Amino acid sequence: MEKIILWILLIIGIVLFLNSLRKPPIKHWILIYLLASYFSIFLGVLVVEEKMLKYPVQFFDKYFSSSILYEYLLFPVVCIYFYQTTFHSKFLGIIRQAFLYTAALTLTEIMLEKYTDLIEYLTWTWLHTFISIFLLMLTLRFAAHLINKEW
């Protein structure tokens, strides 16, 4: 069952990624995708190697100990949508949306941890997930804003 869930998430991720690139400025969306991928890969490997959580069922488990589907595709795609929906937002709007996106991702992870073998918390908790995603999304949002700022 877990492999089916992974394939469904892969298809959803690809469709959402392609859909996110339909409107300009595409260079902003690609930048946020690459930044999110870079930081999520770094943090994901760190958390898995420190044995805070593990992914018992995943793609390419012989080669990767972290979740490449989440770190290379799903989280970066969510960050693109977050950046798109906050593109013209003020500070409080960005914070509010970051909270909502983070809550949705955290609830999804809690459900996957509880009802599947896709993720297993060892010393990690949902609060760690919430705080790390929230701070990472805000950091990425403001970093992309600074990079894309017209001088």
PDB file of C-alpha atoms in Angstrom:
ATOM      1  CA  MET A   1       0.000   0.000   0.000  1.00  0.00           C
ATOM      2  CA  GLU A   2       2.852   2.394   0.828  1.00  0.00           C
ATOM      3  CA  LYS A   3       4.380   2.076  -2.646  1.00  0.00           C
ATOM      4  CA  ILE A   4       1.008   2.992  -4.160  1.00  0.00           C
ATOM      5  CA  ILE A   5       0.851   6.080  -1.946  1.00  0.00           C
ATOM      6  CA  LEU A   6       4.381   7.030  -3.052  1.00  0.00           C
ATOM      7  CA  TRP A   7       3.452   6.687  -6.729  1.00  0.00           C
ATOM      8  CA  ILE A   8       0.293   8.758  -6.222  1.00  0.00           C
ATOM      9  CA  LEU A   9       2.323  11.449  -4.441  1.00  0.00           C
ATOM     10  CA  LEU A  10       4.892  11.386  -7.259  1.00  0.00           C
ATOM     11  CA  ILE A  11       2.210  11.920  -9.904  1.00  0.00           C
ATOM     12  CA  ILE A  12       0.551  14.679  -7.860  1.00  0.00           C
ATOM     13  CA  GLY A  13       3.931  16.353  -7.342  1.00  0.00           C
ATOM     14  CA  ILE A  14       4.802  16.299 -11.053  1.00  0.00           C
ATOM     15  CA  VAL A  15       1.381  17.647 -12.058  1.00  0.00           C
ATOM     16  CA  LEU A  16       1.551  20.424  -9.451  1.00  0.00           C
ATOM     17  CA  PHE A  17       5.112  21.293 -10.496  1.00  0.00           C
ATOM     18  CA  LEU A  18       4.174  21.599 -14.166  1.00  0.00           C
ATOM     19  CA  ASN A  19       1.078  23.589 -13.253  1.00  0.00           C
ATOM     20  CA  SER A  20       3.105  25.975 -11.080  1.00  0.00           C
ATOM     21  CA  LEU A  21       5.272  26.945 -14.060  1.00  0.00           C
ATOM     22  CA  ARG A  22       2.361  28.029 -16.255  1.00  0.00           C
ATOM     23  CA  LYS A  23       2.436  31.713 -15.383  1.00  0.00           C
ATOM     24  CA  PRO A  24       5.321  34.197 -15.332  1.00  0.00           C
ATOM     25  CA  PRO A  25       7.734  35.046 -13.828  1.00  0.00           C
ATOM     26  CA  ILE A  26       8.987  31.492 -14.227  1.00  0.00           C
ATOM     27  CA  LYS A  27      12.516  32.411 -13.121  1.00  0.00           C
ATOM     28  CA  HIS A  28      11.116  33.233  -9.656  1.00  0.00           C
ATOM     29  CA  TRP A  29       9.379  29.867  -9.415  1.00  0.00           C
ATOM     30  CA  ILE A  30      12.479  27.958 -10.530  1.00  0.00           C
ATOM     31  CA  LEU A  31      14.622  29.881  -8.052  1.00  0.00           C
ATOM     32  CA  ILE A  32      12.345  29.073  -5.114  1.00  0.00           C
ATOM     33  CA  TYR A  33      12.198  25.420  -6.246  1.00  0.00           C
ATOM     34  CA  LEU A  34      15.990  25.161  -6.313  1.00  0.00           C
ATOM     35  CA  LEU A  35      16.447  26.963  -2.992  1.00  0.00           C
ATOM     36  CA  ALA A  36      13.810  24.798  -1.308  1.00  0.00           C
ATOM     37  CA  SER A  37      15.341  21.621  -2.739  1.00  0.00           C
ATOM     38  CA  TYR A  38      18.813  22.561  -1.608  1.00  0.00           C
ATOM     39  CA  PHE A  39      17.859  23.368   1.978  1.00  0.00           C
ATOM     40  CA  SER A  40      15.366  20.525   2.398  1.00  0.00           C
ATOM     41  CA  ILE A  41      17.905  17.983   1.147  1.00  0.00           C
ATOM     42  CA  PHE A  42      20.527  19.313   3.539  1.00  0.00           C
ATOM     43  CA  LEU A  43      18.189  19.337   6.543  1.00  0.00           C
ATOM     44  CA  GLY A  44      16.512  16.040   5.610  1.00  0.00           C
ATOM     45  CA  VAL A  45      19.792  14.167   5.424  1.00  0.00           C
ATOM     46  CA  LEU A  46      20.909  15.731   8.697  1.00  0.00           C
ATOM     47  CA  VAL A  47      17.741  14.629  10.504  1.00  0.00           C
ATOM     48  CA  VAL A  48      17.851  11.087   9.105  1.00  0.00           C
ATOM     49  CA  GLU A  49      21.577  10.620   9.742  1.00  0.00           C
ATOM     50  CA  GLU A  50      21.113  11.807  13.340  1.00  0.00           C
ATOM     51  CA  LYS A  51      18.486   9.058  13.632  1.00  0.00           C
ATOM     52  CA  MET A  52      15.696  11.425  14.579  1.00  0.00           C
ATOM     53  CA  LEU A  53      13.341   9.864  12.042  1.00  0.00           C
ATOM     54  CA  LYS A  54      13.442   7.259   9.326  1.00  0.00           C
ATOM     55  CA  TYR A  55      11.649   6.364   6.121  1.00  0.00           C
ATOM     56  CA  PRO A  56      11.048   2.587   6.148  1.00  0.00           C
ATOM     57  CA  VAL A  57       9.416   2.566   2.697  1.00  0.00           C
ATOM     58  CA  GLN A  58      10.670   4.918  -0.007  1.00  0.00           C
ATOM     59  CA  PHE A  59      11.949   5.232  -3.550  1.00  0.00           C
ATOM     60  CA  PHE A  60      15.584   4.196  -4.128  1.00  0.00           C
ATOM     61  CA  ASP A  61      16.067   3.090  -0.526  1.00  0.00           C
ATOM     62  CA  LYS A  62      19.362   1.403  -1.458  1.00  0.00           C
ATOM     63  CA  TYR A  63      20.845   4.771  -2.366  1.00  0.00           C
ATOM     64  CA  PHE A  64      19.064   7.313  -0.157  1.00  0.00           C
ATOM     65  CA  SER A  65      18.227   7.222   3.521  1.00  0.00           C
ATOM     66  CA  SER A  66      16.068  10.352   3.379  1.00  0.00           C
ATOM     67  CA  SER A  67      12.841  10.853   1.443  1.00  0.00           C
ATOM     68  CA  ILE A  68      13.889  12.005  -1.994  1.00  0.00           C
ATOM     69  CA  LEU A  69      10.258  12.340  -3.065  1.00  0.00           C
ATOM     70  CA  TYR A  70       9.531  14.856  -0.319  1.00  0.00           C
ATOM     71  CA  GLU A  71      12.836  16.716  -0.379  1.00  0.00           C
ATOM     72  CA  TYR A  72      13.369  16.898  -4.139  1.00  0.00           C
ATOM     73  CA  LEU A  73       9.773  17.327  -5.305  1.00  0.00           C
ATOM     74  CA  LEU A  74       6.891  17.686  -2.869  1.00  0.00           C
ATOM     75  CA  PHE A  75       8.267  20.250  -0.415  1.00  0.00           C
ATOM     76  CA  PRO A  76       9.840  22.446  -3.140  1.00  0.00           C
ATOM     77  CA  VAL A  77       6.579  22.407  -5.104  1.00  0.00           C
ATOM     78  CA  VAL A  78       4.639  23.464  -2.007  1.00  0.00           C
ATOM     79  CA  CYS A  79       7.191  26.261  -1.569  1.00  0.00           C
ATOM     80  CA  ILE A  80       6.536  27.427  -5.131  1.00  0.00           C
ATOM     81  CA  TYR A  81       2.819  27.690  -4.389  1.00  0.00           C
ATOM     82  CA  PHE A  82       3.542  29.418  -1.100  1.00  0.00           C
ATOM     83  CA  TYR A  83       5.765  31.944  -2.882  1.00  0.00           C
ATOM     84  CA  GLN A  84       3.182  32.462  -5.626  1.00  0.00           C
ATOM     85  CA  THR A  85       0.336  33.066  -3.182  1.00  0.00           C
ATOM     86  CA  THR A  86       2.436  35.463  -1.106  1.00  0.00           C
ATOM     87  CA  PHE A  87       4.100  37.205  -4.057  1.00  0.00           C
ATOM     88  CA  HIS A  88       2.273  40.500  -3.399  1.00  0.00           C
ATOM     89  CA  SER A  89       1.460  39.937   0.291  1.00  0.00           C
ATOM     90  CA  LYS A  90       2.475  42.076   3.213  1.00  0.00           C
ATOM     91  CA  PHE A  91       4.431  40.677   6.169  1.00  0.00           C
ATOM     92  CA  LEU A  92       1.411  39.515   8.214  1.00  0.00           C
ATOM     93  CA  GLY A  93      -0.155  37.880   5.159  1.00  0.00           C
ATOM     94  CA  ILE A  94       3.081  35.979   4.550  1.00  0.00           C
ATOM     95  CA  ILE A  95       3.193  34.824   8.182  1.00  0.00           C
ATOM     96  CA  ARG A  96      -0.471  33.752   8.104  1.00  0.00           C
ATOM     97  CA  GLN A  97      -0.038  31.772   4.892  1.00  0.00           C
ATOM     98  CA  ALA A  98       3.208  30.219   6.118  1.00  0.00           C
ATOM     99  CA  PHE A  99       1.294  29.038   9.175  1.00  0.00           C
ATOM    100  CA  LEU A 100      -1.478  27.525   7.019  1.00  0.00           C
ATOM    101  CA  TYR A 101       0.871  25.790   4.582  1.00  0.00           C
ATOM    102  CA  THR A 102       2.966  24.481   7.479  1.00  0.00           C
ATOM    103  CA  ALA A 103      -0.109  23.219   9.319  1.00  0.00           C
ATOM    104  CA  ALA A 104      -1.285  21.346   6.207  1.00  0.00           C
ATOM    105  CA  LEU A 105       2.133  19.740   5.677  1.00  0.00           C
ATOM    106  CA  THR A 106       2.460  18.845   9.359  1.00  0.00           C
ATOM    107  CA  LEU A 107      -1.011  17.286   9.519  1.00  0.00           C
ATOM    108  CA  THR A 108      -0.256  15.269   6.410  1.00  0.00           C
ATOM    109  CA  GLU A 109       2.985  14.030   7.947  1.00  0.00           C
ATOM    110  CA  ILE A 110       1.212  13.118  11.195  1.00  0.00           C
ATOM    111  CA  MET A 111      -1.346  11.056   9.260  1.00  0.00           C
ATOM    112  CA  LEU A 112       1.376   9.335   7.215  1.00  0.00           C
ATOM    113  CA  GLU A 113       3.380   8.571  10.355  1.00  0.00           C
ATOM    114  CA  LYS A 114       0.364   7.213  12.198  1.00  0.00           C
ATOM    115  CA  TYR A 115      -1.268   5.138   9.451  1.00  0.00           C
ATOM    116  CA  THR A 116       1.568   4.090   7.099  1.00  0.00           C
ATOM    117  CA  ASP A 117       5.172   2.930   7.120  1.00  0.00           C
ATOM    118  CA  LEU A 118       6.308   5.872   5.025  1.00  0.00           C
ATOM    119  CA  ILE A 119       7.751   7.767   7.981  1.00  0.00           C
ATOM    120  CA  GLU A 120       8.638   6.797  11.527  1.00  0.00           C
ATOM    121  CA  TYR A 121       9.452   9.246  14.287  1.00  0.00           C
ATOM    122  CA  LEU A 122      12.317   8.204  16.529  1.00  0.00           C
ATOM    123  CA  THR A 123      13.227  11.296  18.548  1.00  0.00           C
ATOM    124  CA  TRP A 124      11.473  13.620  16.087  1.00  0.00           C
ATOM    125  CA  THR A 125       7.971  14.977  16.786  1.00  0.00           C
ATOM    126  CA  TRP A 126       5.296  16.817  14.857  1.00  0.00           C
ATOM    127  CA  LEU A 127       6.386  20.009  16.647  1.00  0.00           C
ATOM    128  CA  HIS A 128       9.881  19.678  15.185  1.00  0.00           C
ATOM    129  CA  THR A 129       8.275  19.324  11.762  1.00  0.00           C
ATOM    130  CA  PHE A 130       6.039  22.347  12.266  1.00  0.00           C
ATOM    131  CA  ILE A 131       8.803  24.651  13.498  1.00  0.00           C
ATOM    132  CA  SER A 132      11.357  23.555  10.903  1.00  0.00           C
ATOM    133  CA  ILE A 133       8.956  23.859   7.958  1.00  0.00           C
ATOM    134  CA  PHE A 134       7.592  27.199   9.172  1.00  0.00           C
ATOM    135  CA  LEU A 135      11.044  28.719   9.609  1.00  0.00           C
ATOM    136  CA  LEU A 136      12.340  27.218   6.377  1.00  0.00           C
ATOM    137  CA  MET A 137       9.401  28.534   4.361  1.00  0.00           C
ATOM    138  CA  LEU A 138       9.817  32.025   5.773  1.00  0.00           C
ATOM    139  CA  THR A 139      13.570  31.956   5.214  1.00  0.00           C
ATOM    140  CA  LEU A 140      13.119  30.816   1.620  1.00  0.00           C
ATOM    141  CA  ARG A 141      10.414  33.402   0.999  1.00  0.00           C
ATOM    142  CA  PHE A 142      12.527  36.297   2.208  1.00  0.00           C
ATOM    143  CA  ALA A 143      15.724  35.007   0.566  1.00  0.00           C
ATOM    144  CA  ALA A 144      13.953  34.730  -2.794  1.00  0.00           C
ATOM    145  CA  HIS A 145      12.493  38.206  -2.281  1.00  0.00           C
ATOM    146  CA  LEU A 146      15.963  39.642  -1.658  1.00  0.00           C
ATOM    147  CA  ILE A 147      17.438  37.837  -4.651  1.00  0.00           C
ATOM    148  CA  ASN A 148      14.626  38.910  -6.991  1.00  0.00           C
ATOM    149  CA  LYS A 149      14.419  42.462  -5.684  1.00  0.00           C
ATOM    150  CA  GLU A 150      14.852  45.049  -8.425  1.00  0.00           C
ATOM    151  CA  TRP A 151      17.674  47.447  -7.589  1.00  0.00           C
TER     152      TRP A 151
END
